Amino acid sequence: MLTFNFCLLYAALFVVIGFAYVNVQKASDQLPSNGLFKLYGGLILWTIYLLVLDQSGILRPMVNPPRIPLLVILPAFILIVWFFASGKHRPFTQNIPIWQPVLIQSFRIGVEFLILGIYLKGIGPVQATFEGYNFDIVSGLLAIPTAWFLYKKKSFAKIVAWIWSIFSLLLLANIVFIFNTLVLRPEMWGFAENPISVEFTQMPYILIAGFYMPFAVFLHVFTITQLREK
């Protein structure tokens, strides 16, 4: 059931991304007619890359140097930087209502329950869940009223969006800190050795580091870009 839920959320976000692209394509002449095909092709290639990392076992020695940050998170962040630095974001930031990417961030509520499922399955410790020190579920919950304020164009909506964005990025940084120290400095949490099972480096659990977290960062950069432009 946990695997199904991981795949269900992954598929749902694929649909949301495609839907957003099609809407921008209708509103702008800056996107190619085969752009949706290229977009999904890129997402599928990224998924294949994660599957290859899983099957090769290259991520499983959870020791220094940390393999997930180097081979999964870093390439994802490089793609995000390239997307915005190349200016490819402009048709999207100009044509997508500012409240929509904020509302999509509510998917993080689901991610937090998936992480809880990982703990209940014995793959990770409670410290990495919202029952421990991972409070990112608050970001997902606050995304809903923040999006509503932006949708209603309240006078204070932009200030709320800025505060929410910065606060949520700090919570994401907290998650990265928790997972990395659990693996590399488990004694900080009272463990004699790394409490995270090697299963975490396999599909579908690697989607947390390989898609869900980078997608949340991407949406934050997208929102901050829109806030600065508007």
Short mmCIF file of C-alpha atoms in Angstrom, two decimals:
data_model
loop_
_atom_site.label_atom_id
_atom_site.label_comp_id
_atom_site.label_asym_id
_atom_site.label_seq_id
_atom_site.Cartn_x
_atom_site.Cartn_y
_atom_site.Cartn_z
CA MET A 1 0.00 0.00 0.00
CA LEU A 2 2.87 2.39 0.80
CA THR A 3 4.43 1.78 -2.61
CA PHE A 4 1.07 2.41 -4.27
CA ASN A 5 0.68 5.72 -2.42
CA PHE A 6 4.16 6.83 -3.49
CA CYS A 7 3.34 6.06 -7.13
CA LEU A 8 -0.11 7.65 -6.86
CA LEU A 9 1.30 10.97 -5.64
CA TYR A 10 4.03 10.82 -8.29
CA ALA A 11 1.45 10.25 -11.04
CA ALA A 12 -0.80 12.99 -9.67
CA LEU A 13 2.03 15.53 -9.82
CA PHE A 14 2.82 14.43 -13.38
CA VAL A 15 -0.78 15.24 -14.32
CA VAL A 16 -0.66 18.62 -12.54
CA ILE A 17 2.59 19.55 -14.32
CA GLY A 18 1.16 18.56 -17.70
CA PHE A 19 -2.08 20.44 -17.06
CA ALA A 20 -0.16 23.60 -16.14
CA TYR A 21 1.98 23.32 -19.28
CA VAL A 22 -1.05 22.94 -21.56
CA ASN A 23 -2.74 25.99 -20.02
CA VAL A 24 0.38 28.13 -20.51
CA GLN A 25 0.75 26.81 -24.06
CA LYS A 26 -2.78 28.03 -24.84
CA ALA A 27 -2.09 31.46 -23.36
CA SER A 28 1.37 32.02 -24.83
CA ASP A 29 2.99 31.66 -28.24
CA GLN A 30 6.43 31.21 -26.66
CA LEU A 31 6.12 27.46 -26.16
CA PRO A 32 6.71 24.90 -28.94
CA SER A 33 3.85 22.69 -30.11
CA ASN A 34 5.77 19.56 -29.07
CA GLY A 35 6.75 21.06 -25.71
CA LEU A 36 4.48 18.80 -23.67
CA PHE A 37 6.07 15.76 -25.31
CA LYS A 38 9.54 17.06 -24.44
CA LEU A 39 8.46 17.87 -20.88
CA TYR A 40 7.13 14.40 -20.22
CA GLY A 41 10.13 12.92 -22.00
CA GLY A 42 12.41 14.75 -19.58
CA LEU A 43 10.41 13.63 -16.56
CA ILE A 44 10.46 10.02 -17.78
CA LEU A 45 14.23 10.20 -18.37
CA TRP A 46 14.69 11.50 -14.82
CA THR A 47 12.58 8.62 -13.51
CA ILE A 48 14.70 6.16 -15.51
CA TYR A 49 17.83 7.76 -14.04
CA LEU A 50 16.50 7.16 -10.52
CA LEU A 51 15.62 3.57 -11.44
CA VAL A 52 19.15 2.98 -12.78
CA LEU A 53 20.64 4.35 -9.55
CA ASP A 54 18.34 2.02 -7.63
CA GLN A 55 19.15 -1.09 -9.65
CA SER A 56 22.89 -0.41 -9.75
CA GLY A 57 23.07 -0.23 -5.96
CA ILE A 58 25.41 2.75 -6.17
CA LEU A 59 23.39 4.66 -3.55
CA ARG A 60 23.27 1.86 -0.99
CA PRO A 61 26.59 2.33 0.82
CA MET A 62 25.24 5.13 3.04
CA VAL A 63 28.65 6.50 4.01
CA ASN A 64 30.84 9.49 3.19
CA PRO A 65 30.82 10.96 0.63
CA PRO A 66 27.02 11.07 0.79
CA ARG A 67 25.76 9.52 -2.45
CA ILE A 68 22.15 10.72 -2.44
CA PRO A 69 23.07 14.43 -2.15
CA LEU A 70 25.76 14.08 -4.83
CA LEU A 71 23.98 11.86 -7.35
CA VAL A 72 20.32 12.74 -6.79
CA ILE A 73 19.79 16.11 -5.10
CA LEU A 74 22.68 18.01 -6.74
CA PRO A 75 21.70 17.09 -10.35
CA ALA A 76 18.08 18.02 -9.61
CA PHE A 77 19.16 21.41 -8.28
CA ILE A 78 21.41 21.97 -11.30
CA LEU A 79 18.38 21.43 -13.55
CA ILE A 80 16.37 23.94 -11.50
CA VAL A 81 19.14 26.55 -11.74
CA TRP A 82 19.43 25.96 -15.50
CA PHE A 83 15.66 26.35 -15.99
CA PHE A 84 15.56 29.75 -14.32
CA ALA A 85 18.99 31.02 -15.43
CA SER A 86 18.19 30.24 -19.08
CA GLY A 87 14.96 32.23 -18.92
CA LYS A 88 12.78 29.27 -19.77
CA HIS A 89 10.62 30.08 -16.77
CA ARG A 90 9.30 33.36 -18.17
CA PRO A 91 6.28 32.08 -20.15
CA PHE A 92 5.19 30.16 -17.07
CA THR A 93 5.72 32.84 -14.42
CA GLN A 94 3.91 35.33 -16.68
CA ASN A 95 0.88 33.15 -17.41
CA ILE A 96 0.33 30.98 -14.32
CA PRO A 97 -1.67 32.71 -11.56
CA ILE A 98 0.57 33.20 -8.55
CA TRP A 99 -1.75 31.32 -6.21
CA GLN A 100 -1.62 28.05 -8.18
CA PRO A 101 2.01 26.96 -7.51
CA VAL A 102 1.45 27.89 -3.86
CA LEU A 103 -1.63 25.67 -3.67
CA ILE A 104 0.23 22.80 -5.34
CA GLN A 105 2.67 22.91 -2.41
CA SER A 106 -0.06 21.29 -0.32
CA PHE A 107 1.21 18.01 -1.83
CA ARG A 108 3.78 18.13 0.98
CA ILE A 109 1.05 17.02 3.38
CA GLY A 110 0.93 13.75 1.48
CA VAL A 111 4.72 13.48 1.44
CA GLU A 112 4.83 13.77 5.22
CA PHE A 113 2.37 10.90 5.58
CA LEU A 114 4.54 8.86 3.19
CA ILE A 115 7.54 9.56 5.43
CA LEU A 116 5.44 8.44 8.40
CA GLY A 117 4.70 5.26 6.47
CA ILE A 118 8.43 4.73 5.98
CA TYR A 119 8.89 4.95 9.74
CA LEU A 120 6.02 2.54 10.43
CA LYS A 121 7.56 0.10 7.95
CA GLY A 122 10.85 0.25 9.85
CA ILE A 123 12.86 1.92 7.10
CA GLY A 124 13.55 5.15 8.98
CA PRO A 125 13.38 6.52 12.55
CA VAL A 126 10.61 8.58 14.09
CA GLN A 127 12.91 11.63 14.25
CA ALA A 128 12.48 12.10 10.48
CA THR A 129 8.66 12.26 10.71
CA PHE A 130 6.22 14.92 11.91
CA GLU A 131 5.99 12.90 15.12
CA GLY A 132 9.66 13.74 15.58
CA TYR A 133 11.47 16.84 14.31
CA ASN A 134 10.22 17.10 10.73
CA PHE A 135 7.68 19.92 10.66
CA ASP A 136 7.36 20.34 6.90
CA ILE A 137 3.71 19.30 7.05
CA VAL A 138 3.10 22.83 8.38
CA SER A 139 4.28 24.20 5.02
CA GLY A 140 1.74 22.10 3.18
CA LEU A 141 -1.06 23.09 5.52
CA LEU A 142 -0.22 26.81 5.36
CA ALA A 143 0.02 26.67 1.57
CA ILE A 144 -3.78 26.43 1.37
CA PRO A 145 -4.69 29.69 3.18
CA THR A 146 -1.70 31.45 1.57
CA ALA A 147 -2.98 30.48 -1.88
CA TRP A 148 -6.47 31.64 -0.91
CA PHE A 149 -5.16 35.07 0.13
CA LEU A 150 -3.33 35.37 -3.20
CA TYR A 151 -6.41 34.22 -5.13
CA LYS A 152 -8.57 36.81 -3.39
CA LYS A 153 -5.85 39.44 -3.95
CA LYS A 154 -5.85 40.53 -0.35
CA SER A 155 -3.73 43.59 0.36
CA PHE A 156 -1.43 41.61 2.65
CA ALA A 157 -1.24 38.52 0.42
CA LYS A 158 2.24 39.21 -0.98
CA ILE A 159 3.69 39.73 2.49
CA VAL A 160 2.11 36.47 3.67
CA ALA A 161 3.47 34.68 0.58
CA TRP A 162 7.00 35.98 1.23
CA ILE A 163 6.90 34.92 4.87
CA TRP A 164 5.45 31.51 3.99
CA SER A 165 8.08 30.94 1.27
CA ILE A 166 11.05 31.74 3.51
CA PHE A 167 9.59 29.78 6.42
CA SER A 168 8.90 26.76 4.21
CA LEU A 169 12.39 26.80 2.70
CA LEU A 170 13.83 26.75 6.23
CA LEU A 171 11.66 23.72 7.01
CA LEU A 172 12.98 21.99 3.88
CA ALA A 173 16.53 22.76 5.01
CA ASN A 174 15.64 21.22 8.37
CA ILE A 175 14.57 17.98 6.64
CA VAL A 176 17.81 17.80 4.68
CA PHE A 177 19.75 18.37 7.91
CA ILE A 178 17.81 15.63 9.74
CA PHE A 179 18.28 12.99 7.05
CA ASN A 180 21.96 13.75 6.46
CA THR A 181 22.89 13.79 10.13
CA LEU A 182 20.93 10.57 10.76
CA VAL A 183 23.07 8.91 8.08
CA LEU A 184 26.43 10.56 8.69
CA ARG A 185 26.25 11.58 12.39
CA PRO A 186 23.74 9.19 13.99
CA GLU A 187 25.33 9.74 17.42
CA MET A 188 23.77 13.23 17.37
CA TRP A 189 20.39 11.52 17.65
CA GLY A 190 21.43 8.89 20.16
CA PHE A 191 22.02 6.07 17.65
CA ALA A 192 25.13 3.95 17.58
CA GLU A 193 24.82 3.55 13.80
CA ASN A 194 22.78 4.86 10.87
CA PRO A 195 19.09 4.12 11.67
CA ILE A 196 17.93 4.55 8.05
CA SER A 197 17.64 1.30 6.12
CA VAL A 198 19.24 0.91 2.69
CA GLU A 199 15.69 0.46 1.38
CA PHE A 200 15.43 4.25 1.53
CA THR A 201 17.86 4.41 -1.41
CA GLN A 202 15.53 2.29 -3.55
CA MET A 203 12.40 3.08 -5.52
CA PRO A 204 9.89 4.37 -4.66
CA TYR A 205 11.36 5.79 -1.43
CA ILE A 206 14.16 7.60 -3.28
CA LEU A 207 11.42 9.78 -4.80
CA ILE A 208 11.49 11.83 -1.58
CA ALA A 209 15.01 13.07 -2.32
CA GLY A 210 14.80 12.60 -6.08
CA PHE A 211 11.53 14.33 -6.86
CA TYR A 212 9.28 15.51 -4.03
CA MET A 213 11.86 17.68 -2.26
CA PRO A 214 13.38 19.21 -5.44
CA PHE A 215 9.88 19.85 -6.79
CA ALA A 216 8.99 21.74 -3.62
CA VAL A 217 12.17 23.84 -4.00
CA PHE A 218 11.35 24.45 -7.67
CA LEU A 219 7.88 25.71 -6.74
CA HIS A 220 9.36 28.02 -4.11
CA VAL A 221 11.81 29.53 -6.60
CA PHE A 222 8.90 29.87 -9.04
CA THR A 223 6.74 31.68 -6.46
CA ILE A 224 9.57 33.96 -5.31
CA THR A 225 10.26 34.84 -8.96
CA GLN A 226 6.61 35.75 -9.45
CA LEU A 227 6.56 37.80 -6.27
CA ARG A 228 9.59 39.79 -7.41
CA GLU A 229 8.18 40.32 -10.91
CA LYS A 230 4.76 41.44 -9.66
#
